[in-house]
Coordinates of C-alpha atoms in Angstrom, one line a residue:
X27 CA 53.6 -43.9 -48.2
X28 CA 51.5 -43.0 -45.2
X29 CA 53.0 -40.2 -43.0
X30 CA 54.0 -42.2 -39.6
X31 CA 53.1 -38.6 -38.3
X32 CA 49.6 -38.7 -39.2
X33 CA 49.2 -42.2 -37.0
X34 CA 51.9 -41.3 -34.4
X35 CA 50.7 -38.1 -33.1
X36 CA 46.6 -39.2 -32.3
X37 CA 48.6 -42.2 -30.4
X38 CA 50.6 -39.8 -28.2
X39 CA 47.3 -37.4 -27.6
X40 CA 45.5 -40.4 -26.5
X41 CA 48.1 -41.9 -24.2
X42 CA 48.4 -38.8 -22.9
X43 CA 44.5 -38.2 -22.4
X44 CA 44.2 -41.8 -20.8
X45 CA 47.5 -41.3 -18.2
X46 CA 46.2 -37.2 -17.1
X47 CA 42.7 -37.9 -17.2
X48 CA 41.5 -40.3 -17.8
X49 CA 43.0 -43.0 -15.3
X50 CA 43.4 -40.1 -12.7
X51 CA 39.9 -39.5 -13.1
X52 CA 37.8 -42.9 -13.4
X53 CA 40.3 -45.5 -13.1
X54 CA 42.7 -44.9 -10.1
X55 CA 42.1 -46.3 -6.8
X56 CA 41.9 -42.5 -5.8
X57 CA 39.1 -42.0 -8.0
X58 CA 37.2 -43.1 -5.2
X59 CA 38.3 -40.7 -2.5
X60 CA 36.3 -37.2 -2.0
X61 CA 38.4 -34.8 -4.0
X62 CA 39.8 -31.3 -2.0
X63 CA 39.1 -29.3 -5.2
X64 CA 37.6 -30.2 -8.2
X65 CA 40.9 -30.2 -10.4
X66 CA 42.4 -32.6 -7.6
X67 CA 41.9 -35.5 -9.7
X68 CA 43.9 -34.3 -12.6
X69 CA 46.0 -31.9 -11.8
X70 CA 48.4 -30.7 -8.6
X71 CA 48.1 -27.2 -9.1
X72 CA 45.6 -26.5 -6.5
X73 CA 47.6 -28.3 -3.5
X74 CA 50.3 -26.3 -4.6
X75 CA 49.4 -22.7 -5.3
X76 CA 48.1 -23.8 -1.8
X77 CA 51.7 -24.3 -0.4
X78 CA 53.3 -21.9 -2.7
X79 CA 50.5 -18.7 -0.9
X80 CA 51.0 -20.6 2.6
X81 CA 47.2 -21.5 3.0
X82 CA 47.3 -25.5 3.2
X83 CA 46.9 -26.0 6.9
X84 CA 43.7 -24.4 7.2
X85 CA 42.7 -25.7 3.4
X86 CA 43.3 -29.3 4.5
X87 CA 41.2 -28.9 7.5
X88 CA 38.3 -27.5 6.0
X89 CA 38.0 -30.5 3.1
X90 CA 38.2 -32.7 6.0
X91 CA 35.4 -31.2 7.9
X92 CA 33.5 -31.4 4.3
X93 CA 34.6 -34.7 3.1
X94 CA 35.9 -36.6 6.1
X95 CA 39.0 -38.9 7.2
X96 CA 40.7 -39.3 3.4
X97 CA 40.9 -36.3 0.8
X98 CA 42.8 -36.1 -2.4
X99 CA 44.8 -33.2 -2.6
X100 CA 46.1 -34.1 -6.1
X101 CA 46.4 -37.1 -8.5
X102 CA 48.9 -38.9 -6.6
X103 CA 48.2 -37.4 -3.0
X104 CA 45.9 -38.0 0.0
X105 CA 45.8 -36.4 3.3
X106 CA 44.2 -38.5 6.7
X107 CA 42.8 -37.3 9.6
X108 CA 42.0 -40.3 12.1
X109 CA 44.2 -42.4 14.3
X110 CA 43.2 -46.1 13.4
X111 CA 43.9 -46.5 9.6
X112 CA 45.2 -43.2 9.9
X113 CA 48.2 -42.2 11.6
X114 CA 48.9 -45.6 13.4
X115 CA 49.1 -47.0 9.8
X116 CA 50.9 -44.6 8.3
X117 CA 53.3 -43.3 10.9
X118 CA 53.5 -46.7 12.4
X119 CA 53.4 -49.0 9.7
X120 CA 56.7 -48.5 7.8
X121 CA 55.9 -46.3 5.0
X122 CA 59.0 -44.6 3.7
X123 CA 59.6 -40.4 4.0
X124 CA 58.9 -38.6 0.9
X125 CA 61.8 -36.9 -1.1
X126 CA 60.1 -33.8 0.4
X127 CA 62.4 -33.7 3.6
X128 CA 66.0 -34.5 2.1
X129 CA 65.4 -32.0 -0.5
X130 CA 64.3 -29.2 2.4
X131 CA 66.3 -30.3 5.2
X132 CA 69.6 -31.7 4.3
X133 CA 72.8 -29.9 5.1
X134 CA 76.3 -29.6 3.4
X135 CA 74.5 -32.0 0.9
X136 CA 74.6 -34.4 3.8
X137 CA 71.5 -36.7 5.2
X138 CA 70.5 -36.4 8.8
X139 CA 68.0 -38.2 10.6
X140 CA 65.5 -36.4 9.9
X141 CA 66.2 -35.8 6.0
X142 CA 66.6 -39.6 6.0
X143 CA 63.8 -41.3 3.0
X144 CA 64.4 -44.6 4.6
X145 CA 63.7 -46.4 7.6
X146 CA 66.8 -48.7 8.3
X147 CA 69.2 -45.8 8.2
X148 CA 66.7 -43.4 10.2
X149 CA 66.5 -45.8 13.0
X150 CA 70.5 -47.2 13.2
X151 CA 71.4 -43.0 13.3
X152 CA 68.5 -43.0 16.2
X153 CA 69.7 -45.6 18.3
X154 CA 72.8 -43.6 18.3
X155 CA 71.6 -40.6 19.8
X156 CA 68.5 -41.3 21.5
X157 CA 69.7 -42.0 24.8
X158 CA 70.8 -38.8 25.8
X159 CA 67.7 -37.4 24.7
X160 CA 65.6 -39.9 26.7
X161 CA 63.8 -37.9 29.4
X162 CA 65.2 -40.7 32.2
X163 CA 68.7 -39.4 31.3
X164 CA 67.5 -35.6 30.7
X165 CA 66.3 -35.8 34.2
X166 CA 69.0 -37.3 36.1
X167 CA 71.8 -35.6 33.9
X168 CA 74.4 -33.1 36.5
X169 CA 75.4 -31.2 33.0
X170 CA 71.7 -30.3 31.9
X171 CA 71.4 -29.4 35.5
X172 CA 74.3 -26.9 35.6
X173 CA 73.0 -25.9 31.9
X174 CA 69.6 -24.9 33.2
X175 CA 71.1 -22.9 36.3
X176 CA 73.1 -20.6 34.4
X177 CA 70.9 -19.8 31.7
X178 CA 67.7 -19.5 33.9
X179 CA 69.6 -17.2 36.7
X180 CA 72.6 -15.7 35.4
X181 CA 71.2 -14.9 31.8
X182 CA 67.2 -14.7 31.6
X183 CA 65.4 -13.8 34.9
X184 CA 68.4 -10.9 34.9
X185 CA 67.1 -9.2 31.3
X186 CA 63.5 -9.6 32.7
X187 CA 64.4 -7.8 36.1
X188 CA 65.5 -5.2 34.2
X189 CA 62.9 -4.7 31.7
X190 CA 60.7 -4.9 34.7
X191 CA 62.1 -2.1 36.4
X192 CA 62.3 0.1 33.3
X193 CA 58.6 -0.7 31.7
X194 CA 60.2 -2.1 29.1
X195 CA 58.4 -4.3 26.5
X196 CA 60.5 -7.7 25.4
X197 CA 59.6 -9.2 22.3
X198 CA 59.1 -12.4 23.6
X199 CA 59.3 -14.2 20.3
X200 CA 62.7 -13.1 19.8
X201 CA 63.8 -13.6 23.5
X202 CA 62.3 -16.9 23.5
X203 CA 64.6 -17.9 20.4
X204 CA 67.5 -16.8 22.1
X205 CA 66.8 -19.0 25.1
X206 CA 65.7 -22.1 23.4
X207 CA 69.1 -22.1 21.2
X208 CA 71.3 -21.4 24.1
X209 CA 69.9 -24.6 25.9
X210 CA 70.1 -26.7 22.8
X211 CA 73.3 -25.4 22.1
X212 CA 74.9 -25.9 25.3
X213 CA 73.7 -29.4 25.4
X214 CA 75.4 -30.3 22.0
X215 CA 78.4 -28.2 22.5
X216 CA 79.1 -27.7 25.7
X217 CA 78.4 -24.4 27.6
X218 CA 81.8 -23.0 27.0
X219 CA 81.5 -23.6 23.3
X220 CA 77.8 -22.6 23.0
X221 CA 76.2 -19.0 22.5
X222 CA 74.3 -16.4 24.5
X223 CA 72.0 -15.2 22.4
X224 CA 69.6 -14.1 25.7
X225 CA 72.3 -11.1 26.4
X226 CA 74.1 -11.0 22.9
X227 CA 71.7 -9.4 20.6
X228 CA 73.7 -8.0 18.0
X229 CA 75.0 -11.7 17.7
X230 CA 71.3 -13.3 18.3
X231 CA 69.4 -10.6 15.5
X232 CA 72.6 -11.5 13.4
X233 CA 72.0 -15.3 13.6
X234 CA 68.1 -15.0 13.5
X235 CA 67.8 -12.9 10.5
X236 CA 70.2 -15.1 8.3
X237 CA 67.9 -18.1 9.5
X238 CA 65.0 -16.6 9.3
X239 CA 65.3 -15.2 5.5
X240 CA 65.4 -17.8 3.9
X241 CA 61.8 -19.4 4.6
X242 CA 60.0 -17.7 1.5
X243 CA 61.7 -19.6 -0.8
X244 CA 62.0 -23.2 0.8
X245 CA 58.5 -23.9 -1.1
X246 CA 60.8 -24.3 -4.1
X247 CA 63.3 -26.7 -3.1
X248 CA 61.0 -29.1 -1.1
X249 CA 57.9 -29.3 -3.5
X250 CA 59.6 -28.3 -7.5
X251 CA 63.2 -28.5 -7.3
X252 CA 63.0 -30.0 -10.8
X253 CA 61.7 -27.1 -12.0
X254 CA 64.7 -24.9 -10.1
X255 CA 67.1 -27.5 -12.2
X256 CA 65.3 -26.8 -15.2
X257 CA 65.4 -22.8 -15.4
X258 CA 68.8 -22.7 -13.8
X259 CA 70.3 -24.1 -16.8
X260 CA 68.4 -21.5 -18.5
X261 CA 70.5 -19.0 -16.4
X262 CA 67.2 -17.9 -14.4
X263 CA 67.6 -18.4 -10.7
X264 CA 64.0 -18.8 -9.1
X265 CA 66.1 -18.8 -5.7
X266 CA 67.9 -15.7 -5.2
X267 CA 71.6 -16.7 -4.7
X268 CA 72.2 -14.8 -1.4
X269 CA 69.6 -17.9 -0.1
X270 CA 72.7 -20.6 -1.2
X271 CA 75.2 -17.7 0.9
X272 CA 72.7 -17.9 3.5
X273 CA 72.5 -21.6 4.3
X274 CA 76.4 -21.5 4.2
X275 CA 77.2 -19.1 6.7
X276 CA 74.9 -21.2 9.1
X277 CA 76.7 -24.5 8.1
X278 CA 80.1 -22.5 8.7
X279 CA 79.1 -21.6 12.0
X280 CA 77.4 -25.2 12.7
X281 CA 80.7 -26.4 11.9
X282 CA 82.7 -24.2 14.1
X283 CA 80.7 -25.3 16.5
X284 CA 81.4 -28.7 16.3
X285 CA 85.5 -27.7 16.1
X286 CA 85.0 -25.9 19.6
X287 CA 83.4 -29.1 21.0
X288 CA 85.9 -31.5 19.4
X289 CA 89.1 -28.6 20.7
X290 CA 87.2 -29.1 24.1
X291 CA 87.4 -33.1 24.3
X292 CA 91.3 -33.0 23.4
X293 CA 91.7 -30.2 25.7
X294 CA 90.2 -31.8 28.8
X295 CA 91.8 -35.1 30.4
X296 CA 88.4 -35.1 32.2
X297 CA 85.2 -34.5 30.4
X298 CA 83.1 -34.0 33.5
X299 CA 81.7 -30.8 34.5
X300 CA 83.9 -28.0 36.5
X301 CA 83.4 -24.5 37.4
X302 CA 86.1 -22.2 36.6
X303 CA 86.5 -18.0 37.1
X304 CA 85.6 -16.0 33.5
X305 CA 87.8 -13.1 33.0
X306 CA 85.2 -10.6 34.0
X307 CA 84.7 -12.8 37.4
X308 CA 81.4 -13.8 36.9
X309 CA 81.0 -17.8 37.3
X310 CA 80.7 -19.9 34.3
X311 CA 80.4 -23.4 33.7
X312 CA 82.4 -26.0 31.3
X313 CA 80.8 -29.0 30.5
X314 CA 81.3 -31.7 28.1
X315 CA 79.6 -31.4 24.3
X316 CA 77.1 -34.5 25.4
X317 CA 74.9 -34.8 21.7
X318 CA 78.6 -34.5 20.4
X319 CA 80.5 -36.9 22.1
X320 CA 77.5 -39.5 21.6
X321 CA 77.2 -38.9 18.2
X322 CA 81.2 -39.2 17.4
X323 CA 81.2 -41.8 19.2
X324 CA 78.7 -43.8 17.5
X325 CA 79.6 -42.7 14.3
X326 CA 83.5 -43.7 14.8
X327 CA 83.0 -47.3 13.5
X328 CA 85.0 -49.8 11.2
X329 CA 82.4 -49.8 8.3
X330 CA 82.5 -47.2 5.3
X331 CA 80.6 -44.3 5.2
X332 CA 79.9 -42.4 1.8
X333 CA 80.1 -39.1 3.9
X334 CA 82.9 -37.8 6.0
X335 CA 82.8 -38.1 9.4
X336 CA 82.8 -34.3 10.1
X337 CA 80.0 -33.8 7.7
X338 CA 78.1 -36.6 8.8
X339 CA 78.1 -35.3 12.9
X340 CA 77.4 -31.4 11.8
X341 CA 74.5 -32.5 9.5
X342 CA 72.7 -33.8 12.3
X343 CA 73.9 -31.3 14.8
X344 CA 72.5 -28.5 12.5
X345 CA 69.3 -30.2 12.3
X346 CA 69.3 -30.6 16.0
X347 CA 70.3 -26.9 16.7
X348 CA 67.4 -25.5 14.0
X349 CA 65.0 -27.8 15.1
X350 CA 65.4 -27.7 18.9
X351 CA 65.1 -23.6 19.2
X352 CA 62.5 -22.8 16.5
X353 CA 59.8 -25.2 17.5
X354 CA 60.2 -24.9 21.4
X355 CA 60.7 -20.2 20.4
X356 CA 57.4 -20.8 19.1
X357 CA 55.6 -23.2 21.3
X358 CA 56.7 -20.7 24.3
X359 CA 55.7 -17.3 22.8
X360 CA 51.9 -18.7 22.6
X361 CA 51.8 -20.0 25.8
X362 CA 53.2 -16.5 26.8
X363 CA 50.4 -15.0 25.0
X364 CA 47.7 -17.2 26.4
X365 CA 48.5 -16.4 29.9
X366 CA 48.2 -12.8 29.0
X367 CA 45.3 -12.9 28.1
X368 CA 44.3 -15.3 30.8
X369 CA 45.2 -13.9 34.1
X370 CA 43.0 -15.9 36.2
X371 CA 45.0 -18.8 35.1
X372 CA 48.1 -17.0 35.5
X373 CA 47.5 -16.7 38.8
X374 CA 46.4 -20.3 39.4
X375 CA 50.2 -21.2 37.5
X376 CA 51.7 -18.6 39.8
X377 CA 50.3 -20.4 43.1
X378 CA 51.4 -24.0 41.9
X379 CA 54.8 -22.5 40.8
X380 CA 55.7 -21.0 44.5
X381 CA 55.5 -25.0 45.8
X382 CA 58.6 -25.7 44.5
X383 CA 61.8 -25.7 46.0
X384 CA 64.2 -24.5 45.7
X385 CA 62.7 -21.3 44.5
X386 CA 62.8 -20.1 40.9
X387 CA 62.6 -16.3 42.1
X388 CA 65.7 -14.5 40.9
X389 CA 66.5 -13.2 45.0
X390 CA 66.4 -16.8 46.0
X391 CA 69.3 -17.9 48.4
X392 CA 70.9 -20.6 46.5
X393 CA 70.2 -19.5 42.5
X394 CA 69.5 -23.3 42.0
X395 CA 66.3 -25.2 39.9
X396 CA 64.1 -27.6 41.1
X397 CA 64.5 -30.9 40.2
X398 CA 63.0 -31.6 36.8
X399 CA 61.2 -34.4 38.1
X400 CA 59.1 -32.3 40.2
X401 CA 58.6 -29.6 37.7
X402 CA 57.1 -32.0 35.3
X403 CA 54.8 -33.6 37.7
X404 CA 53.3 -29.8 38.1
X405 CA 49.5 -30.6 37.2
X406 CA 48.5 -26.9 35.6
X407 CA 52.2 -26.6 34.4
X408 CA 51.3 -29.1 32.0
X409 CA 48.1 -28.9 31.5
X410 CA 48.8 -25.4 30.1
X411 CA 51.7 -26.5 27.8
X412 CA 49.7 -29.1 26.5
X413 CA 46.6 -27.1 25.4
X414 CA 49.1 -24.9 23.6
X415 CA 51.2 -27.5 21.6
X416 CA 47.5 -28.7 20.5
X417 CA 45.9 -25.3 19.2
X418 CA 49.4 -23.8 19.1
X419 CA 51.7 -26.1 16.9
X420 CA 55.2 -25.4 16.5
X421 CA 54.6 -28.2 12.9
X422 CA 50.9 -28.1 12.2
X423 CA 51.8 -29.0 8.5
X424 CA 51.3 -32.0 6.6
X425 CA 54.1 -34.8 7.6
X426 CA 54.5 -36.6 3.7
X427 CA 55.1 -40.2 3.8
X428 CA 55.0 -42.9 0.6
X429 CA 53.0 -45.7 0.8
X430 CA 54.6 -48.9 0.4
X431 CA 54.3 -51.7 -2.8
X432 CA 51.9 -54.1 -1.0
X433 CA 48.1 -52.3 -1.5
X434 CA 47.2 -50.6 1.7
X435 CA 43.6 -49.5 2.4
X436 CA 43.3 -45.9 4.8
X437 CA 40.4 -44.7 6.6
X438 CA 38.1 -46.8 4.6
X439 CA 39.4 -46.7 0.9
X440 CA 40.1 -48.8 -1.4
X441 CA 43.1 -50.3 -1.2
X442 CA 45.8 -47.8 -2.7
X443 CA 49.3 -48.4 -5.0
X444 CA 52.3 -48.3 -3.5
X445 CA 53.9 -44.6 -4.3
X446 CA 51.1 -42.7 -3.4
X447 CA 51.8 -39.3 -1.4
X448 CA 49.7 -39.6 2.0
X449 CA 50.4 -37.5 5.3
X450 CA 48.7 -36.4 8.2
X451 CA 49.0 -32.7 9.8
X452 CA 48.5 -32.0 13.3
X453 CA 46.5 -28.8 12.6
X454 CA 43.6 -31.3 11.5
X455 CA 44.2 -34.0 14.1
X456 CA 44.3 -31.5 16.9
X457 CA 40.9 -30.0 15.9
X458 CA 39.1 -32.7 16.1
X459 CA 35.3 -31.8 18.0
X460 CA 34.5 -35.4 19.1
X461 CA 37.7 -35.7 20.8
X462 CA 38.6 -31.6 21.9
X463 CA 35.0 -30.0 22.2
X464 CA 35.4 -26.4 21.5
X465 CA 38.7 -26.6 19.6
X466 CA 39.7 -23.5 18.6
X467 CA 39.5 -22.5 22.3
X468 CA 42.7 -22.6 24.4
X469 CA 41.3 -24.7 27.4
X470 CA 44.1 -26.0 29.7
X471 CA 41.4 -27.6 32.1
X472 CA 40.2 -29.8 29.1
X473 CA 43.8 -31.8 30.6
X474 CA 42.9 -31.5 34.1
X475 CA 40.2 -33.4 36.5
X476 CA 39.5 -35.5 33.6
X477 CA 38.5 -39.4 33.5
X478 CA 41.7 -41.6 32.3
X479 CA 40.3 -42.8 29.4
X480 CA 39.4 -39.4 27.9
X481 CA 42.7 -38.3 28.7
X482 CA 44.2 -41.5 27.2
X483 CA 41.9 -40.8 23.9
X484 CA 43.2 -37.2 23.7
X485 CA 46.9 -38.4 24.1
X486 CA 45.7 -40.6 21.0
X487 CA 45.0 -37.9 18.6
X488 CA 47.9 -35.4 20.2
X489 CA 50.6 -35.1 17.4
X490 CA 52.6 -32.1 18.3
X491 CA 55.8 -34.2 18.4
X492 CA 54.4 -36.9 15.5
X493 CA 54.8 -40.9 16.4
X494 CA 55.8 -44.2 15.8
X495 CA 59.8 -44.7 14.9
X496 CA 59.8 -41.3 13.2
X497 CA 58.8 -39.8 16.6
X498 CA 60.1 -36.0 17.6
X499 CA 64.1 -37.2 19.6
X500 CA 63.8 -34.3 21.2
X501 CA 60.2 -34.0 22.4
X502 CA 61.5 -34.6 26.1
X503 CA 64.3 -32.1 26.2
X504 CA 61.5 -29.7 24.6
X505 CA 59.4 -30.3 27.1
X506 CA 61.6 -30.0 30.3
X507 CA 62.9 -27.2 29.0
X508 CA 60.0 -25.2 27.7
X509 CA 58.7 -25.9 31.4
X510 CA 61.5 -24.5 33.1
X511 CA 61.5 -21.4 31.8
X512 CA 57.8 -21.1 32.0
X513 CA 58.2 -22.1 35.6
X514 CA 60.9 -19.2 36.3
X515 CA 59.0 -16.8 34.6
X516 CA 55.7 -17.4 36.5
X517 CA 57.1 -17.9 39.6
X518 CA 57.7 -14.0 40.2
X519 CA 56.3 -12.1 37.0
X520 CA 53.2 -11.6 35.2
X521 CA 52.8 -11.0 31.9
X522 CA 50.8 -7.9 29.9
X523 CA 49.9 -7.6 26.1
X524 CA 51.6 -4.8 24.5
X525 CA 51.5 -5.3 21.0
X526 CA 50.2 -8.6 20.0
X527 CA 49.2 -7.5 16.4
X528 CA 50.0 -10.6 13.6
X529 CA 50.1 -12.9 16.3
X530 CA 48.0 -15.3 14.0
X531 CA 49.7 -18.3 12.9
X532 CA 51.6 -18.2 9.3
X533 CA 49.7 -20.9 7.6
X534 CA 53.1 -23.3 6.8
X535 CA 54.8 -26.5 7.7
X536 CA 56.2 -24.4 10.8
X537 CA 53.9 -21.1 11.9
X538 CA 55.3 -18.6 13.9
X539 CA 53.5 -15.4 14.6
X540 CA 52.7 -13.5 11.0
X541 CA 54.5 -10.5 12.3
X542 CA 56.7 -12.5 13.5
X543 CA 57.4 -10.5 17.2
X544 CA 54.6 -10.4 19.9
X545 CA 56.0 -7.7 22.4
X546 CA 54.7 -8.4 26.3
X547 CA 55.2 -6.4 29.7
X548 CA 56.8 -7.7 32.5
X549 CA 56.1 -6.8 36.1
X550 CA 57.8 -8.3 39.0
X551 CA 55.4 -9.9 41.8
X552 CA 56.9 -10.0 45.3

């Protein structure tokens, strides 16, 4: 009898030649497309050594410059650059997350709005909380108010008067971490339950480090956790288990954080904000856990839930807390550094910042902050916070989305398969010539004195905070915060490059400095 080996096996080989290379190749609707590398077609190792060495932003951007709007990164991924059939397509059209995000971002095995794949549950979890991050409420709101007081004058423009007077160098990075998390804190915990990371740094370098030390090894869990699976029942760990240690001490201390706030609602017969005495005298403020109580709130409802309800709040809180100080740290530390190195403009900030009133200055009478209305409406204020969430992006990386079962054509191509891996980055976007001449230049007057409809074609092509339904929630507490403490800063110091060695971008989904510190001089300005 005929082996069935001797038919079986040639079968196999060619299935297997016609699925890897052959339909990849010459067959695929991607086959079209301008291939990234030449293996692109066949094989996803060059997108992900790519990842795995932190180099994708910048290779992305260069195959667009060479190829265009639509690459192919791999043989089931494309990257856009352009808004119409682009982004607005993408981002805007209902295409689902990839399993990218729940596999780097979920917490206590928990989804949160931002790990969320699909669309329904993304946007019934947004509706609950994005009202008290709406910037008509952020503006108006006597807690944030209260919030920004105490942290500007009774924790930040203190350290800097110091350092001031003692020539000391701050690294600015870490500093700017500390008072990014105690802002975002305080809002979702209250100020009595939140931290103080600007004058605690044994507790801050404590939190940051645990954080911090486990990015080398998220490349694992978001693009291959299949292979961790694989060689873990092996009994070889490509993770390190002090990373699994790591992410639980932070959910601990998420989830004290949310016991402190819930121990503050049944405490208080009025939630409202009140001034009480501290033990050393100095005046602190109580006010209620606002992200908390809206998010328990909204959460408290007759229908079932898979997940506990104290899971299901300190997911997203955890998010919220990582999140709001890392990408707001960063953002701040280059506009730091860009003012150093610009002092002509520093000056110009300084002159628009001394308009406001109350004053930010530290020997001010009444230690109060402007209104954030007027602070926003500051013309150079924003134009310079602008040019540096463009050239300066907390997220440049590559935002992965899956398109849909009906055939959908971008930037030109032929129409593509549903489950096709497509994003856009806003390290490409931002760099477009045709719509930011000079783009690796940090020019805040590119947002100033300019016609509306180029500044209405810039806003197109700004991504810093994504779009469409999947849009930043926070952007407008980021951005009324990140211009507060510029303003207080500016109002009576300048700042002076020290050591600003590694301040290049790491080349990742989120960059921070490479040497991850940028250490700048403070002197006071009467």
């Amino acid at each position: 009898m005929f082996p069935l080996s001797l038919v079986a096996v040639p079968i196999v080989a060619l299935y297997l030649v016609y699925k890897y290379l052959v339909f990849p190749i010459f067959l695929s609707p991607l086959s079209k497309l301008p291939n990234a590398h030449f293996s692109s077609s066949f094989s996803a190792l060059w997108i992900l050594l790519k990842r795995r060495y932190e180099e994708e932003n910048r290779a992305i951007y260069a195959a667009h410059v060479k190829h265009g709007d639509i690459v192919r990164l791999g043989p089931n991924e494309v990257s856009v650059a352009c808004v119409d059939e682009g982004i607005r397509t993408v981002y805007s059209g209902g295409f689902e997350k990839w399993n990218w995000y729940p596999n780097q971002f979920e917490n206590y095995g928990v989804p949160n709005m931002f790990s969320m794949v699909n669309s329904k549950p993304h946007s019934i979890r947004k509706r609950m909380i994005s009202h008290v991050y709406s910037k008509s409420y952020l503006q108006s709101s006597p807690e944030v108010h209260a919030i920004s007081k105490i942290i500007i004058f009774d924790r930040l423009l203190p350290v800097l008067e110091e350092a001031a007077a003692n020539k000391q160098p701050i690294d600015v990075l870490e500093l700017n971490f500390s008072s990014t998390m105690d802002f975002i804190i305080a809002f979702i915990f209250g100020l009595q339950n939140g931290t103080n990371f600007i004058q605690d740094i044994s507790a801050r370098e404590e939190w940051l480090s645990i954080y911090q030390s486990r990015r080398p090894f998220r490349f694992w869990a978001g693009e291959l956790p299949g292979v961790i699976s694989f060689f873990k029942k092996l009994g070889i760990h490509i993770t390190p288990a002090w990373m699994n240690e790591a992410s639980k001490w932070l959910e601990d201390w998420t989830m004290e954080k949310c016991k402190a706030a819930a121990a503050s609602l049944s405490n208080s017969k009025d939630p409202s904000s009140h001034t009480k005495e501290s033990s050393d005298s100095l005046p602190t403020t109580t006010t209620p856990p606002i992200v908390y109580i809206q998010l328990l709130t909204s959460l408290k409802s007759p229908s079932p839930s898979p997940y506990p309800l104290d899971l299901s709040i300190a997911t997203e809180l955890h998010d919220h807390l990582a999140a709001g100080h890392e990408t707001s740290g960063i953002t701040l530390t280059y506009l730091f550094h860009e003012l150093s190195l610009h002092p002509e403009i520093q000056s110009q900030l300084r002159n628009e910042l001394r308009t406001q009133a109350p004053s930010l200055r530290l020997d001010s009478e009444t230690h109060d902050v402007p209104a954030p209305r007027t602070i926003d409406a500051l013309p150079i204020l924003h134009a310079c916070l602008m040019e540096t969430l463009r050239i300066h992006a907390a997220i440049p990386g590559p935002q992965p989305r899956i398109t849909p079962p009906t055939p959908t054509s971008l930037a030109g191509s032929p129409p593509l398969t549903g489950g096709v891996r497509v994003s856009a980055q806003a390290f490409t976007l931002h760099r477009n010539a045709d719509v930011f001449p000079e783009p690796e230049k940090w020019k805040p007057e590119r947002w100033l004195g300019t016609c509306e409809e180029k500044k209405a074609e810039m806003g197109r092509w700004f991504w810093a905070f994504g779009s469409g339904g999947r849009m930043c929630v926070g952007s407008h507490f980021a951005m009324q915060e990140m211009k507060l403490i510029t303003a207080a800063i500016y109002t009576s110091f300048t700042t002076h490059i020290v050591d600003d060695g590694g301040i290049e971008h790491i080349d990742a989904y989120t960059a921070g400095p490479k040497s991850n510190r940028l250490l700048l001089r403070f002197e006071r300005v009467e």
